Structure formats: C-alpha cells, structure tokens
Coordinates of C-alpha atoms (C1' of nucleotides) in Angstrom, one line a residue:
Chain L
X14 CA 12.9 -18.9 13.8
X15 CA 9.6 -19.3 15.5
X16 CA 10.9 -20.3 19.0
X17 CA 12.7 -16.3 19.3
X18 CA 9.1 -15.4 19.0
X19 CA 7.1 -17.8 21.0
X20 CA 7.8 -15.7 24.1
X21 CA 4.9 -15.0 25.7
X22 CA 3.1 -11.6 27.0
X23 CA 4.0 -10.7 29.5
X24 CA 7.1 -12.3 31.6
X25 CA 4.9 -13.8 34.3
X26 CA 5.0 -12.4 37.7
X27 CA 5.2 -14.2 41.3
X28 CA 2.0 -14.5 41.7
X29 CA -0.9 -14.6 39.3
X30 CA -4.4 -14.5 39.2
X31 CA -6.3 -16.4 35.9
X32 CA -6.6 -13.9 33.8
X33 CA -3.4 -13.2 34.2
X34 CA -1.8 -16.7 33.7
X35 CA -4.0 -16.7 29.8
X36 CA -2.9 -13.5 29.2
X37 CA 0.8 -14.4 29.8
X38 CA 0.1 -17.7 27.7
X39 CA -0.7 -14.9 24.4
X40 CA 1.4 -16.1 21.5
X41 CA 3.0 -13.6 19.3
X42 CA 4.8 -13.4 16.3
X43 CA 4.9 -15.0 13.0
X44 CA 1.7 -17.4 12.8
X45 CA 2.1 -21.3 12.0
X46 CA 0.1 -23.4 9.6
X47 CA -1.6 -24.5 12.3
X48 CA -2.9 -21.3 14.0
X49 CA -3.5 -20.2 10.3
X50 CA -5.9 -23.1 9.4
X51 CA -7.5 -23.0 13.2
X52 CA -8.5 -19.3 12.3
X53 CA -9.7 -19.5 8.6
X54 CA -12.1 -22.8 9.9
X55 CA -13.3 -20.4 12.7
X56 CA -13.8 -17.3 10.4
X57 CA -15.3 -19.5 7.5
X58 CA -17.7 -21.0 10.0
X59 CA -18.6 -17.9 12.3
X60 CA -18.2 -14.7 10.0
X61 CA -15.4 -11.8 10.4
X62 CA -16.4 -9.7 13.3
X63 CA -16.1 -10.4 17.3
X64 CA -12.7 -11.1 17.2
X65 CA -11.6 -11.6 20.5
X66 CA -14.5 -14.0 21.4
X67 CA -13.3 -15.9 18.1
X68 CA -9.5 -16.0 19.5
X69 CA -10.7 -18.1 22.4
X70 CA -12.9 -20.1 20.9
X71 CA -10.6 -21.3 18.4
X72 CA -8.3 -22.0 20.9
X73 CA -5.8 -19.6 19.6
X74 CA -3.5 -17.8 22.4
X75 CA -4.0 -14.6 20.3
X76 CA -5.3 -11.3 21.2
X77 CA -8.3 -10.7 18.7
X78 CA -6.6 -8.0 17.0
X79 CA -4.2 -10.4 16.2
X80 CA -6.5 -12.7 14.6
X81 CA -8.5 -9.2 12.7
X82 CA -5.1 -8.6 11.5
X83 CA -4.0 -11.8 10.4
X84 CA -7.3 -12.3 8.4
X85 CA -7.3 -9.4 6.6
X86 CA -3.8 -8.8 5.5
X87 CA -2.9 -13.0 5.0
X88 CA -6.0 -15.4 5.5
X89 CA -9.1 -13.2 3.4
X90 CA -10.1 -15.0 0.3
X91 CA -8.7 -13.0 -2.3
X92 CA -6.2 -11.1 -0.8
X93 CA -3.2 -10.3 -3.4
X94 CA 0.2 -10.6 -2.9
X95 CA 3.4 -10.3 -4.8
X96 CA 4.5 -6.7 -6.5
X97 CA 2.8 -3.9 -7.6
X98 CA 1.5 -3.8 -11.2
X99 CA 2.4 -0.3 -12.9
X100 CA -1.3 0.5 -12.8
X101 CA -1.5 -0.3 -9.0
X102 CA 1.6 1.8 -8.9
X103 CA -0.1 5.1 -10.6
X104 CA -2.8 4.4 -8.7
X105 CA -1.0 4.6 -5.7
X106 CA 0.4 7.7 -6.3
X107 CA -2.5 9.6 -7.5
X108 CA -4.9 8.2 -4.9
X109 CA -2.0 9.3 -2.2
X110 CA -1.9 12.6 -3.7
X111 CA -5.8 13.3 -2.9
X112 CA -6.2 11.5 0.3
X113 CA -2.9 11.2 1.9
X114 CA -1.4 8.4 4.1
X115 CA -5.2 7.5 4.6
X116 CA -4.0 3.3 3.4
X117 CA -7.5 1.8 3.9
X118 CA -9.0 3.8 1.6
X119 CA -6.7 3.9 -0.6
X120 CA -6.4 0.3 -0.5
X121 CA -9.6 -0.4 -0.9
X122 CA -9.7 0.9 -4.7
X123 CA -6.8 -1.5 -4.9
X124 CA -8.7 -5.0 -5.0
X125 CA -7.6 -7.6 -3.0
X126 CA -5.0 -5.4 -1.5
X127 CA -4.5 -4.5 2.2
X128 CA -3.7 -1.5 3.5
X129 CA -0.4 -2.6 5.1
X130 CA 0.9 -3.6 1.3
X131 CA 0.3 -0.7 0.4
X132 CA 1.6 1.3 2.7
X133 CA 4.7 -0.8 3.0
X134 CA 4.6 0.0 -0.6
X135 CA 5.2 3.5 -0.2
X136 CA 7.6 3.2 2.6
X137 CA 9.8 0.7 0.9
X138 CA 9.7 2.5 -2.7
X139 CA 8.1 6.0 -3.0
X140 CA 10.0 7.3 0.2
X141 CA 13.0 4.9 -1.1
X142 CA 13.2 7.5 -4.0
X143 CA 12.8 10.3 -2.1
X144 CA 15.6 9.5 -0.1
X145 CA 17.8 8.8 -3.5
X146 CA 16.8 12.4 -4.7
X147 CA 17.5 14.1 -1.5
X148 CA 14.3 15.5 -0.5
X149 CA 11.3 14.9 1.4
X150 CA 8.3 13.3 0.2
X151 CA 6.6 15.7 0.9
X152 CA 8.6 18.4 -0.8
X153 CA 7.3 20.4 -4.0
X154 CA 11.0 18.9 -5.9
X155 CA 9.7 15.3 -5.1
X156 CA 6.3 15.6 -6.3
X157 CA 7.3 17.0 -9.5
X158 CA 9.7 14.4 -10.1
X159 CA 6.7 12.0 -9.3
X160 CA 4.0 13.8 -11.4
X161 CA 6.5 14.6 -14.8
X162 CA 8.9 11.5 -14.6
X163 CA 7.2 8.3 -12.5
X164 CA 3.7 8.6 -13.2
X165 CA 4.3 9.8 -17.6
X166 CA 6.5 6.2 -16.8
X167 CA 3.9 4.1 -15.6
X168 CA 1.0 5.6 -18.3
X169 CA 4.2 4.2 -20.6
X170 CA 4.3 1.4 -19.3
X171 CA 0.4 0.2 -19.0
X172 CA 0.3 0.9 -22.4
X173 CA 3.6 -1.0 -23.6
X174 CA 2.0 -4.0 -22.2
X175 CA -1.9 -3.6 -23.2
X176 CA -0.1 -2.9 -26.8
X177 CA 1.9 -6.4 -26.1
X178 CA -1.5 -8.2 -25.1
X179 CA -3.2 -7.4 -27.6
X180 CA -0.6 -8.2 -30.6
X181 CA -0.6 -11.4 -28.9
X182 CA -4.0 -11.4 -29.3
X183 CA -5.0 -11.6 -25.9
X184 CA -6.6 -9.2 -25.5
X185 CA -9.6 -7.8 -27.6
X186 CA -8.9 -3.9 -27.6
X187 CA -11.7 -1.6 -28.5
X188 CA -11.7 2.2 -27.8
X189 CA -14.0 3.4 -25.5
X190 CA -17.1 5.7 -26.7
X191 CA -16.0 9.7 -26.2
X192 CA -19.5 10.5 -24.7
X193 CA -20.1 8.0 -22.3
X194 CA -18.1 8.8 -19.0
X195 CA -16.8 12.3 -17.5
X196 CA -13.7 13.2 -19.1
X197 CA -11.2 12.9 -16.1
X198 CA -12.6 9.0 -15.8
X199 CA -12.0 8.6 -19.2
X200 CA -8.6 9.3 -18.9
X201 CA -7.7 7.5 -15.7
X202 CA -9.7 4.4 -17.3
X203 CA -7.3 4.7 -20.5
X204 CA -4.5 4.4 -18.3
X205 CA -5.7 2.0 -15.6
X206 CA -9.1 0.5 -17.2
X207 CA -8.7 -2.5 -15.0
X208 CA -8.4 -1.0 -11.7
X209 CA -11.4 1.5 -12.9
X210 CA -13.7 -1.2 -14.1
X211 CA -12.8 -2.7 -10.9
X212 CA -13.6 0.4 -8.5
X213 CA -17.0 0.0 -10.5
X214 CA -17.8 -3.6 -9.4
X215 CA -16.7 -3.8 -6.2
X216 CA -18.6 -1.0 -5.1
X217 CA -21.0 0.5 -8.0
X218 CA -22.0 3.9 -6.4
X219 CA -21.0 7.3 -6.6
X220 CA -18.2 7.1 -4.1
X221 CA -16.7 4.2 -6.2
X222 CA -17.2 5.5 -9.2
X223 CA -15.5 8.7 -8.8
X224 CA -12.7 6.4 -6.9
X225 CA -9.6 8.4 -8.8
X226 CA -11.2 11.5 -10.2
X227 CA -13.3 12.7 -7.4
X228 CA -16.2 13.1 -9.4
X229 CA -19.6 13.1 -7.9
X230 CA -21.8 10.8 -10.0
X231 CA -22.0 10.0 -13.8
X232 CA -25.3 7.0 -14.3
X233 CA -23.9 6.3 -17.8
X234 CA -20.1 6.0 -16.0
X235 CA -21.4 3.7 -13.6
X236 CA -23.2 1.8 -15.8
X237 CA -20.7 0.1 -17.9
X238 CA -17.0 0.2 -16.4
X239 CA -16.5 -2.8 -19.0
X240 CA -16.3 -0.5 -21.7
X241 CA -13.1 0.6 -20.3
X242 CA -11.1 -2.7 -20.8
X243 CA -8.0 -2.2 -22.9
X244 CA -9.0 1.1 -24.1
X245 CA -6.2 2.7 -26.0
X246 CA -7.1 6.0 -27.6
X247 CA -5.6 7.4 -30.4
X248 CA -5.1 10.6 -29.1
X249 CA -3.7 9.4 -25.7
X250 CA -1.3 7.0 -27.5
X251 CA 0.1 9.1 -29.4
X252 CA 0.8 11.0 -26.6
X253 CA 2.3 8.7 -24.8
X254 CA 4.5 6.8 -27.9
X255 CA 5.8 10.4 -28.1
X256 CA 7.2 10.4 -24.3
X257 CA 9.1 6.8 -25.1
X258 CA 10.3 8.1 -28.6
X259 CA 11.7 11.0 -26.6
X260 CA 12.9 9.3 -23.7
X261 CA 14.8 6.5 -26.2
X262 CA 15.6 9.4 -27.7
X263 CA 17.4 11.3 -24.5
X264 CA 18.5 7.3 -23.7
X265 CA 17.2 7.9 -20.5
X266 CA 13.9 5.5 -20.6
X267 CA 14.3 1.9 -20.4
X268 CA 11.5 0.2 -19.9
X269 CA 13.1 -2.7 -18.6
X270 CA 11.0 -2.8 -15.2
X271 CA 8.4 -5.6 -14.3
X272 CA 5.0 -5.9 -13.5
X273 CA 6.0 -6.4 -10.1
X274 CA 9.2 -4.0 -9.9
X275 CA 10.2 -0.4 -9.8
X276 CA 9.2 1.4 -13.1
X277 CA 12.6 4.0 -11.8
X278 CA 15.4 1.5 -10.4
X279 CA 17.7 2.3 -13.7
X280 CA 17.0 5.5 -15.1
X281 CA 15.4 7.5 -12.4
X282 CA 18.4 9.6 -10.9
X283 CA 20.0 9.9 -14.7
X284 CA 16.7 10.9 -15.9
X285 CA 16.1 13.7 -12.8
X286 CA 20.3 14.5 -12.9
X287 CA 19.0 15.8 -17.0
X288 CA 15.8 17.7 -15.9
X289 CA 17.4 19.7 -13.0
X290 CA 20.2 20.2 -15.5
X291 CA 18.1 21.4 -18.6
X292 CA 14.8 21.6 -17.5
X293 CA 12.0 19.5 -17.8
X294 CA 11.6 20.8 -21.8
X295 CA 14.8 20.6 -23.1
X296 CA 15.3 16.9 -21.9
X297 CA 12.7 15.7 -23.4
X298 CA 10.2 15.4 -20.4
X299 CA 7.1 17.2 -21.1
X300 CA 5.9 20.3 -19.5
X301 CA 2.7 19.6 -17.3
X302 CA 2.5 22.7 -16.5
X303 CA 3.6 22.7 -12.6
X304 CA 1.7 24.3 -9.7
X305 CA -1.9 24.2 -11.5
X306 CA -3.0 20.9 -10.0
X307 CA -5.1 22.4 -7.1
X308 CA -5.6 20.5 -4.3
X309 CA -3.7 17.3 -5.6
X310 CA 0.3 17.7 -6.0
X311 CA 0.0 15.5 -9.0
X312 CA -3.3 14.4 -10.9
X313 CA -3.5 11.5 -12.7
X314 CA -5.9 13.4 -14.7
X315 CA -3.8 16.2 -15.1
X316 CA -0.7 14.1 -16.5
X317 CA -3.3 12.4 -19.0
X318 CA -4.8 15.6 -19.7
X319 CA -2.0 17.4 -20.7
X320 CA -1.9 18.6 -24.4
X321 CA 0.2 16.6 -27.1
X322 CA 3.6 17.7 -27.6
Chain O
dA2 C1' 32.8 -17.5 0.6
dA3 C1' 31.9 -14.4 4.4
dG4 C1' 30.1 -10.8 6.7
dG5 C1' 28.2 -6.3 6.9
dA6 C1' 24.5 -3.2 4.9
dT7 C1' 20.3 -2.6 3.1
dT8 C1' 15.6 -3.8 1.8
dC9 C1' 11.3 -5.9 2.5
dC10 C1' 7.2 -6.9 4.9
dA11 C1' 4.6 -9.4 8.6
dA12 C1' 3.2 -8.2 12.9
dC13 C1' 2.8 -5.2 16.8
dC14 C1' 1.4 -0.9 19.2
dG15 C1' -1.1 3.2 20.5
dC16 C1' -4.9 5.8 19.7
dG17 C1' -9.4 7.3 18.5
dA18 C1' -14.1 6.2 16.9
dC19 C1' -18.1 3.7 17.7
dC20 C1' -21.5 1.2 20.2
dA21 C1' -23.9 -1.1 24.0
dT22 C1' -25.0 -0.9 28.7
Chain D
dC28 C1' -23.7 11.2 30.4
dA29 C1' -20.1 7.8 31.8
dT30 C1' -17.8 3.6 31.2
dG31 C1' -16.0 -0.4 29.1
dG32 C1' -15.4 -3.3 25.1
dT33 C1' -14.5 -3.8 20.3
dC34 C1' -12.9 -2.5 16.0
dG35 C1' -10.2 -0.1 12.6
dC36 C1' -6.5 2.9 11.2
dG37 C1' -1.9 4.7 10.8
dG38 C1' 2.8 4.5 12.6
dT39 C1' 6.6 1.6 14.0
dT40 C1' 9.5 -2.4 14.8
dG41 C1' 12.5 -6.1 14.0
dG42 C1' 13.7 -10.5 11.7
dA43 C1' 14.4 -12.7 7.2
dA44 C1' 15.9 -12.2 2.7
dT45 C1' 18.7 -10.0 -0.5
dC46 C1' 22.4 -7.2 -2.0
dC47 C1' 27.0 -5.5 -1.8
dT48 C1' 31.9 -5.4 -0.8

DNA sequence: AAGGATTCCAACCGCGACCAT
DNA sequence: CATGGTCGCGGTTGGAATCCT
C-alpha cells in the first residue's frame, strides 16, 4: 500500500535547481518503521521543537510539519489510542459545548490524547448521530438530545462500571468531603473523577483546575484532586440508578456499550423516536430543564445538577 | 463469497500567530 | 515597520478496514 503513496512532491520539472530536486524527493504518506524509529531517536536525542531542521538531520525526506505531526499524534510517549472511555466521551461533549471545535484544548484535558482523535472523534460519532436524527449539530433539537439522553447515558454508564470495580474490589471507593471543592467540580469529579484528578496533575493551576467547570480558582480544589477517585455520592447515585430503573423500565436503555464504543448505537433513535413522541417526561427521561444553560448548550454540571426525580 | 457502501482515522493542507532579524 | 521562517490549529482528504446486501 505504501508504494501508491511514495510519490513524491512535486512531479519534477525539466529542469531543476537543488532545492528543488530535495524538495521533489519529500516523501508523503503513511510513515514506515523505519522513518518512525529515525524520528523518535532524533526527538529523544534533540528535544521536540525546530522541526524542519530535525527532518533533515535525520535524514527523513519529510517536511517538518510532517515530522511535528507525526510525533504528536503517533510517536509522543504516552500518547493514547484505541476508543473513547464514556468519561472521555462526556468530557468531550461538555468541553465542546464551552469551547467549540477548539480540539487542542480540548484535548489537552483529555491526557494522552491528541487533538486529531478527538476531533475525528466527533466527526465520526457525534456528527454520525446528528446525521441519524436529521439535524444539525449545531441545532437546538441535537443538543437536547445530547444534554437529556447521551450525556444522563454516560453519567450511567461511569457509574455502572466504578459500581463493578469496586464489588470486584478493585477499587477502594470513598465519598468525597461536601466542603472541600466548588460544587460544579464536585459534580463533574463524581462523574469523571479520573479525568478531573487528571486536569489537576497535569497542570495544577487555576486554568486546569477549573478545566470542565469554568471556575476561577478553588486552593482546597486544587490541592487534592485524589480525593475525587471513585467518588460515588449517595445523592448522585441515586439519581442516576433512578434514570437506569426508568430507562429498563421504558426498555429503551441497554447498557450494552463498551468502554471503547458508542454509549447510543442500539437504543438511541428508539429512545429519541419516545421523547419526540411523549416528551421528555412521560418517557421516562428527566426534565433538565431546557434553555437555562447559559452560555453552554448542555452543562455537565447542569445534567448532574439537576434535582432528583 | 463477492462487491458495493459506509466508517474510521492517519495524514495533508491552508491559514494565522508568533518571533527573530 | 517589513519580511521570512517556524509552529500550531482546524478543516479536509483519501485509503484501509469493516459492514451490509
């Protein structure tokens, strides 16, 4: 498959000067082993940065954006591949709902992913439902689906499997103290206390800290995002073991989806064919109270803020 | 089993911001 | 201030993989 790609840039030309001979010589296409390992030994060795001066002395026939681009998104130690974890997933979704298509920064509350995962991410399945429902993503109708069906789902789901972790006693689940982080971050750290705790690490300031809620500072916050591992408050679960008993109940909800899959792929157009028919109430799906979120479209505080029902 | 359709995602491109000269 | 080089971001493309008929 390589040799359809190992054209090079651009078709030469009668006559060419030097520069223009190397820069018809400029590989593209999928990488091999061997360009791969020629670039991590230069990176490892020089630093990230300077990238086009690091192309050549490699000896890679690669523009430097090339080689930026292949060591962020393949070659960087740690990056993550594979599916989407459902708290990655809510993530997604609220952080998108703040900032937009802006994937770095997004991304980088997302450890070890790259921007181009996760914007493929929302091509490939966010958009992908949108297209199933019929409406834009952009539309009011899709992020109210998103905000009272998917995220409600995903809150389900991280729960479901912290519950599983810890009756297999994997985990060591302790509720985290009522007084020491803002509200909002307590609830996005109940439903995502991994990817919280990790915002807090990665970059312990402000900024970081208020990475989902928006919040300006908190000391006590930053101070001890551990506290947030496999938190699972009473309150909050209850909630939450209400929306499956209801959804089992409507036999909408399966909760057969993976870690790595698509929390909606079975019961999402069944489950939005009910609301549009009955209303959000009367199938089961609580009301969130629509049009109250301010600036976000949907709030990952706000769908964990919402009252019992 | 075969072939067409669809999905996924790695890689490219264009553009703007930033910085050094 | 102008210019050129580098870098990073978001949008787009196209081939491989998978699904469907």
């Amino acid at each position: 498959m390589d040799a359809l790609w190992m054209s090079t840039l651009p078709s030469s030309t009668a006559a060419v000067g030097e520069d223009e001979t190397a820069a018809a010589e400029l590989r593209r296409g999928p990488w091999t082993a061997e360009e791969d390992a020629l670039l991590s030994g230069h990176v490892a060795a020089h630093g990230e940065g300077r990238w086009n001066e690091q192309a050549v002395a490699a000896g890679l026939r690669r523009t430097g954006k090339s080689c930026r681009l292949r060591w962020l998104n393949y070659l960087r130690p740690g990056v993550r591949r594979g599916g989407f974890t459902p708290r990655e997933q809510l993530l997604i979704l609220d952080l998108h709902s703040r900032w937009g298509n802006r994937w770095s920064k997004i991304a980088s509350h997302l450890p070890g992913r790259t921007d181009n995962e996760v914007k493929n991410y929302w091509r490939t399945r966010v958009q992908k439902h949108a297209k199933q429902l019929g409406c834009d993503v952009g539309s009011r109708r899709f992020h109210d689906v998103v905000r009272n069906l998917w995220m409600p789902r995903l809150v389900e789901r991280i729960h479901a499997d912290d519950s599983a972790a810890a009756a297999a006693g994997a985990a060591t689940s302790r509720y985290y103290s009522a007084s020491s982080a803002p509200a909002a971050c307590q609830s996005v750290a109940a439903a995502a206390p991994d990817i919280v705790g990790n915002c807090g690490v990665r970059a312990p300031s402000p900024d970081a800290a208020s990475c989902v809620t928006g919040s300006s500072s908190s000391s006590s916050w930053e101070a001890s995002p551990a506290q947030f591992e496999t938190s699972s408050p009473p309150a909050m679960a209850a909630g939450w073991a209400a929306t499956a008993e209801q959804c089992q109940q409507n036999g909408g909800c399966s909760s057969s989806a993976t870690s790595g899959g698509d929390m909606f792929d079975e019961s999402w157009s069944e489950l939005l064919a009910r609301a549009n028919h009955d209303g959000a109430e009367s199938a089961g799906l609580p009301d969130f109270g629509l049009g109250e979120t301010g600036d976000n479209w949907w709030s990952l505080e706000d769908i964990l803020q919402q009252p019992l029902y």
